[in-house]
mmCIF file of C-alpha atoms in Angstrom:
data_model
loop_
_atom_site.group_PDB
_atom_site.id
_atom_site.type_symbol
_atom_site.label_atom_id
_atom_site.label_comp_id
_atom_site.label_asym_id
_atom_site.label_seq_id
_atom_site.Cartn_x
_atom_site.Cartn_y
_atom_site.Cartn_z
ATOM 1 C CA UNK Q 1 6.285 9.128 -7.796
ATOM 2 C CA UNK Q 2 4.306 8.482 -11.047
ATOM 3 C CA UNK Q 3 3.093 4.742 -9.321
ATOM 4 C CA UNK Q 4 1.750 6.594 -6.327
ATOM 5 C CA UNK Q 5 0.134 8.998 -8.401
ATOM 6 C CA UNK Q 6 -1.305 6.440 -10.079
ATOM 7 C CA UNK Q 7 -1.998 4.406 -7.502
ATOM 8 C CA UNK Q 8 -4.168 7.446 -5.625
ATOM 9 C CA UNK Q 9 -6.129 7.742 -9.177
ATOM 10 C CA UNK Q 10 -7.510 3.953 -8.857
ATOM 11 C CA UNK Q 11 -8.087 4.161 -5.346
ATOM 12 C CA UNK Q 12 -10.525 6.759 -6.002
ATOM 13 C CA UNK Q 13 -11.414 5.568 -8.336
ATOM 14 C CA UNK Q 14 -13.142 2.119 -6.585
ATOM 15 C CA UNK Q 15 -13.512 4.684 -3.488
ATOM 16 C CA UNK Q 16 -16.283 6.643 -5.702
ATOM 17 C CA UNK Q 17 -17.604 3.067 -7.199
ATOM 18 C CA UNK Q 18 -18.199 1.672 -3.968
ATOM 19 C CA UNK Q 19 -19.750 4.722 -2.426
ATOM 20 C CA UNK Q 20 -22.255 4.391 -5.722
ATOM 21 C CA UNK Q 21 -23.066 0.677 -5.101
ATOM 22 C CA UNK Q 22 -23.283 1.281 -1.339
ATOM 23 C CA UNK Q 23 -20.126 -0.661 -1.185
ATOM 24 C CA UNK Q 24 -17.763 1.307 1.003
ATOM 25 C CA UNK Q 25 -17.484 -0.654 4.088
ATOM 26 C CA UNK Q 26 -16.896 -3.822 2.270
ATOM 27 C CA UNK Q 27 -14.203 -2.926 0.129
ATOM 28 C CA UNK Q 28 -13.062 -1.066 3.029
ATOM 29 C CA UNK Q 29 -12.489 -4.205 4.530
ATOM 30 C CA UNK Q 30 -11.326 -5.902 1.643
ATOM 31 C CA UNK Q 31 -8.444 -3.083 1.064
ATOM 32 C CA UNK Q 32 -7.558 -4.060 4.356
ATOM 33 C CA UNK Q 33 -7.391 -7.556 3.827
ATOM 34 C CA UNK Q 34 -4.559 -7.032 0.489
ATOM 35 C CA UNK Q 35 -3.160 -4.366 2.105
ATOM 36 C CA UNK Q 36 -1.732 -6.658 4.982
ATOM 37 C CA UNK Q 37 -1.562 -10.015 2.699
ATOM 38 C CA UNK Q 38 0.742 -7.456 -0.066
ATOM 39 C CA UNK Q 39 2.822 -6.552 3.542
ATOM 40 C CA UNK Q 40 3.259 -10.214 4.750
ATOM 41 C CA UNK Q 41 4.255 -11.702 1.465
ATOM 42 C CA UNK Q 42 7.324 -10.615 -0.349
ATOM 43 C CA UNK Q 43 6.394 -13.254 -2.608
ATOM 44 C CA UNK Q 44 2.995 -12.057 -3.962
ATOM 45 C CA UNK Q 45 4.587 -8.760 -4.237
ATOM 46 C CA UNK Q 46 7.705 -9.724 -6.496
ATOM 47 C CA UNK Q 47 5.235 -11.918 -8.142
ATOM 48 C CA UNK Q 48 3.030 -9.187 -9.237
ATOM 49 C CA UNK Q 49 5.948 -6.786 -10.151
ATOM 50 C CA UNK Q 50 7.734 -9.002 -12.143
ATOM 51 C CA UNK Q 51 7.814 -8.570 -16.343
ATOM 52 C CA UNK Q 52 7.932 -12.127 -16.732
ATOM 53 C CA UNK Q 53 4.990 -13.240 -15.655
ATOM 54 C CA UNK Q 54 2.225 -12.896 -17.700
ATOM 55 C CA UNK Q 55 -0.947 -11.354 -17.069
ATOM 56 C CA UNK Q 56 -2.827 -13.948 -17.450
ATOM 57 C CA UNK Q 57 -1.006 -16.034 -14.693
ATOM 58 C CA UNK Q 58 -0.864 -13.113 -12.114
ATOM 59 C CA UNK Q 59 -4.697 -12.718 -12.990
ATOM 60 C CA UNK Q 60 -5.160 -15.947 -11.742
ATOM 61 C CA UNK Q 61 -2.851 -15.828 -8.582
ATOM 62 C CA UNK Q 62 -4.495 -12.405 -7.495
ATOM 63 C CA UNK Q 63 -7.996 -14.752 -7.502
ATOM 64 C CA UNK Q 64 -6.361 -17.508 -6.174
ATOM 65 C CA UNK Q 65 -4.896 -15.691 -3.319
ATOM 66 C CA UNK Q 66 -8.217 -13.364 -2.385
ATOM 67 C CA UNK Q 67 -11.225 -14.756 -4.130
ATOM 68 C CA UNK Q 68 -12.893 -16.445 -1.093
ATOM 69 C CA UNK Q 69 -12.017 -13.306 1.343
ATOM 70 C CA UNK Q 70 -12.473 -10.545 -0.550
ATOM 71 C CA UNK Q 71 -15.817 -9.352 -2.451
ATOM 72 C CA UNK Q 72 -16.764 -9.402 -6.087
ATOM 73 C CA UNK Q 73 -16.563 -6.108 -6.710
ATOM 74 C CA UNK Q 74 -13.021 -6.191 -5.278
ATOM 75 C CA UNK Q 75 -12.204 -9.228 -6.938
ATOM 76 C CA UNK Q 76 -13.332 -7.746 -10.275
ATOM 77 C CA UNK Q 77 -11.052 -4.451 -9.474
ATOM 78 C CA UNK Q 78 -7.848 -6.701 -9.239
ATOM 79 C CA UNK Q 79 -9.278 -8.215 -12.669
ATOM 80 C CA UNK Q 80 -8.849 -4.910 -14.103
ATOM 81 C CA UNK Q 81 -5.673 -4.154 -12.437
ATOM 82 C CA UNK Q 82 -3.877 -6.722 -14.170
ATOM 83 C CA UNK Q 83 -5.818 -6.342 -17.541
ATOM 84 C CA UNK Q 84 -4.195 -2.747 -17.765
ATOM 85 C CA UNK Q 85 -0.622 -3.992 -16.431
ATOM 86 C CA UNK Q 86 -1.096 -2.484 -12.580
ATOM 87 C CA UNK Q 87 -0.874 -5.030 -10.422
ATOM 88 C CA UNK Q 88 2.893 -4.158 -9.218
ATOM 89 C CA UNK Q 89 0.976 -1.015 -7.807
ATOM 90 C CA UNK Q 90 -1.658 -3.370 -6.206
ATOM 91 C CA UNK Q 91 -0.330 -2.602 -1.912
ATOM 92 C CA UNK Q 92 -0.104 1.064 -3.163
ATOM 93 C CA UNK Q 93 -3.757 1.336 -4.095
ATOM 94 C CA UNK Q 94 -4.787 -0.750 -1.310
ATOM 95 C CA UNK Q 95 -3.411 1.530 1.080
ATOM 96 C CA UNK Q 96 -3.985 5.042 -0.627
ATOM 97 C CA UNK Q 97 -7.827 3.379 -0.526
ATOM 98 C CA UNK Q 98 -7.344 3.061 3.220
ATOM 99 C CA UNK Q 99 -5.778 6.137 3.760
ATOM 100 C CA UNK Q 100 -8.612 8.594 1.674
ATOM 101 C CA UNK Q 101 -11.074 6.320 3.470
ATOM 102 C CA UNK Q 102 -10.052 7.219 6.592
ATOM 103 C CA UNK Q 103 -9.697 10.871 4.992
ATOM 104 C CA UNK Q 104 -13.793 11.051 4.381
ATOM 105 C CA UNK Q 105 -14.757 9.513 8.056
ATOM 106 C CA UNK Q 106 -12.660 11.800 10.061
ATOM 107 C CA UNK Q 107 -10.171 8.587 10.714
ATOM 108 C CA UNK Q 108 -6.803 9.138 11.822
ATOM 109 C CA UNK Q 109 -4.613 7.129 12.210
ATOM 110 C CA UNK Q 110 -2.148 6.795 15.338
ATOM 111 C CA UNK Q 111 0.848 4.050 15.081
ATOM 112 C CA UNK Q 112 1.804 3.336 18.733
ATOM 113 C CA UNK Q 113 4.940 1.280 19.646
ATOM 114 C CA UNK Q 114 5.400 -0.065 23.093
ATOM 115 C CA UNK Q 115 7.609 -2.660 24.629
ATOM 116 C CA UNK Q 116 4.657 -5.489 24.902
ATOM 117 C CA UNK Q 117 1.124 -5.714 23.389
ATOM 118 C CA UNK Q 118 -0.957 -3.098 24.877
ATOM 119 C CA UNK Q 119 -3.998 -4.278 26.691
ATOM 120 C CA UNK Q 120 -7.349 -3.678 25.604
ATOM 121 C CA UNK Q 121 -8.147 -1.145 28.917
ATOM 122 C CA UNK Q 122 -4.837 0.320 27.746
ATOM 123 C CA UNK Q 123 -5.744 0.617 24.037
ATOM 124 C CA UNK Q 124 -9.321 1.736 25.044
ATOM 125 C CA UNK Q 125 -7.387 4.830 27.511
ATOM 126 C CA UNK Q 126 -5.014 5.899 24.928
ATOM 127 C CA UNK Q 127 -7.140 6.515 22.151
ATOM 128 C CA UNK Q 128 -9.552 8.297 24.852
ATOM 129 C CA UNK Q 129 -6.275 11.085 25.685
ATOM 130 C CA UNK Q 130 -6.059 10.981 22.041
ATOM 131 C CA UNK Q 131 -9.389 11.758 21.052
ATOM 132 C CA UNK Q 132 -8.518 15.488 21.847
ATOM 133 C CA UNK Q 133 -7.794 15.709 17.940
ATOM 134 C CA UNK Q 134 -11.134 15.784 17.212
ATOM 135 C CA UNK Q 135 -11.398 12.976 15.260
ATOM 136 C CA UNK Q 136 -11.885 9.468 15.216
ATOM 137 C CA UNK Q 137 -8.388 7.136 16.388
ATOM 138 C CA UNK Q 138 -7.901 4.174 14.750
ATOM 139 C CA UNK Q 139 -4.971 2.845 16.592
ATOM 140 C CA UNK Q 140 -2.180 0.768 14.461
ATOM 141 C CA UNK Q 141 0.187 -1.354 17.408
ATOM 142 C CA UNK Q 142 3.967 -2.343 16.836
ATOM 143 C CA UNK Q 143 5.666 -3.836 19.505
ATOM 144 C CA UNK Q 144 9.616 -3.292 19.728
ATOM 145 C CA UNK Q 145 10.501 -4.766 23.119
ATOM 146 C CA UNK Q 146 14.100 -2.013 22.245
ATOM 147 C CA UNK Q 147 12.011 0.655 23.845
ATOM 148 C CA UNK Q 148 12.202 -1.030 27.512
ATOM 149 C CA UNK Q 149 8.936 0.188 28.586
ATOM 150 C CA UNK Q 150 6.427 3.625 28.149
ATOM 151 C CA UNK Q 151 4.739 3.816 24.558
ATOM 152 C CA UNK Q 152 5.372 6.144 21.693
ATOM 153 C CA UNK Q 153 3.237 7.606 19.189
ATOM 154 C CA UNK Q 154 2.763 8.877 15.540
ATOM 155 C CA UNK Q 155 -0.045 10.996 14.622
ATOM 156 C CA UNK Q 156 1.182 12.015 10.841
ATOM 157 C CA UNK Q 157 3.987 14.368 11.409
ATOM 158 C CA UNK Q 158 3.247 14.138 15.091
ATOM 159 C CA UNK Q 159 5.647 12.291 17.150
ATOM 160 C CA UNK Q 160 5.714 11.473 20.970
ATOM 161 C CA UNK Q 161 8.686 9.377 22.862
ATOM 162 C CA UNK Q 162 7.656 8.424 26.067
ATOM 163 C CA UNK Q 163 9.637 5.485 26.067
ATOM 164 C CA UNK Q 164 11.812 4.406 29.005
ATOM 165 C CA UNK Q 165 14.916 4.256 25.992
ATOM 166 C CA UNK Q 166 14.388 7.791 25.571
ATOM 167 C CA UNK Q 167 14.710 9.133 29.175
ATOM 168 C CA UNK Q 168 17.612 6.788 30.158
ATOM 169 C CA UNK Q 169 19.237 8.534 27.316
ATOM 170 C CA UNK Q 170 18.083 12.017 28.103
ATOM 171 C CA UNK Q 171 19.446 11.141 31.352
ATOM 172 C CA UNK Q 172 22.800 10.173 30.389
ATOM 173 C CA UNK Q 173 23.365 12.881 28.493
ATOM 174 C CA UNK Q 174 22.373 15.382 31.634
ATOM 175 C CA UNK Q 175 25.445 13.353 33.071
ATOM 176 C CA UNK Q 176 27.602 13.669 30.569
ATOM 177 C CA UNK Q 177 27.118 17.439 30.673
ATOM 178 C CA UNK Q 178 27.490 17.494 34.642
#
């Protein structure tokens, strides 16, 4: 609890610095870009959390690892991170960026699961029926090939099964009761 608090305080933190050096798109992007690296690399993260390491080293890695694809101003943030002893709560200020970025431009966020990689007429036809929330869509794809077929969705505490799983089972459980 206390790391997520704290990790909300530096993402708005750079969220208010980037808005003052006309920086938000950019490190935008560049929250994206450790957000995903931070998910794809159990390394990096147990790296960065460990006590053994010392700053200095994990300093280094962090410019190592996003130096060339990241801006300066994000590069320096990380800088800072690890000069106060943050950088285990690096992924958690990445995405708490993301997620009060999206807050401000009327993003939201829909994670959709389907059986195969939706197409891009698909994509473009979903977030169109789900544009009826007033807001921008910015649609996050899993596939789980477990749900047979049909898509379902997650808008916050929103949830919709359309999957073919979850009417076969519906189904079979209108038989059992027959």
């Amino acid at each position: 609890m206390k790391s997520k608090k704290a990790a909300s305080r530096y993402a708005t933190s750079l969220l208010q610095l980037s808005i003052e050096r006309s920086e938000l798109e950019t490190v935008k992007a560049d929250m994206d870009v450790i957000s995903s690296t931070c998910a794809s690399s159990q390394d990096l993260v147990m790296m960065l959390e460990s006590s053994i390491i010392k700053t200095e080293v994990k300093q280094r890695a962090l410019k190592a690892v996003f130096e060339k694809s990241i801006s300066k101003l994000s590069v320096e943030f990380l800088d800072m991170l690890a000069f106060k002893k943050r950088e285990s709560i690096l992924e958690a200020v990445a995405n708490s960026f993301i997620e009060q970025y999206n807050a401000k431009s009327g993003i939201v966020e829909a994670t959709v699961t389907s059986a195969s990689t939706l197409t891009a007429e698909e994509k473009k036809q979903l977030q169109g029926s789900l544009s009826s929330f007033g807001k921008i869509i910015a649609l996050k794809e899993v596939v789980d090939p477990t749900i047979l077929g049909g898509v379902k969705i997650r808008i916050g505490d929103l949830r919709l099964d359309a999957s073919i799983r979850k009417k076969l089972n519906t189904l079979k459980q209108e038989i059992h009761k027959s």
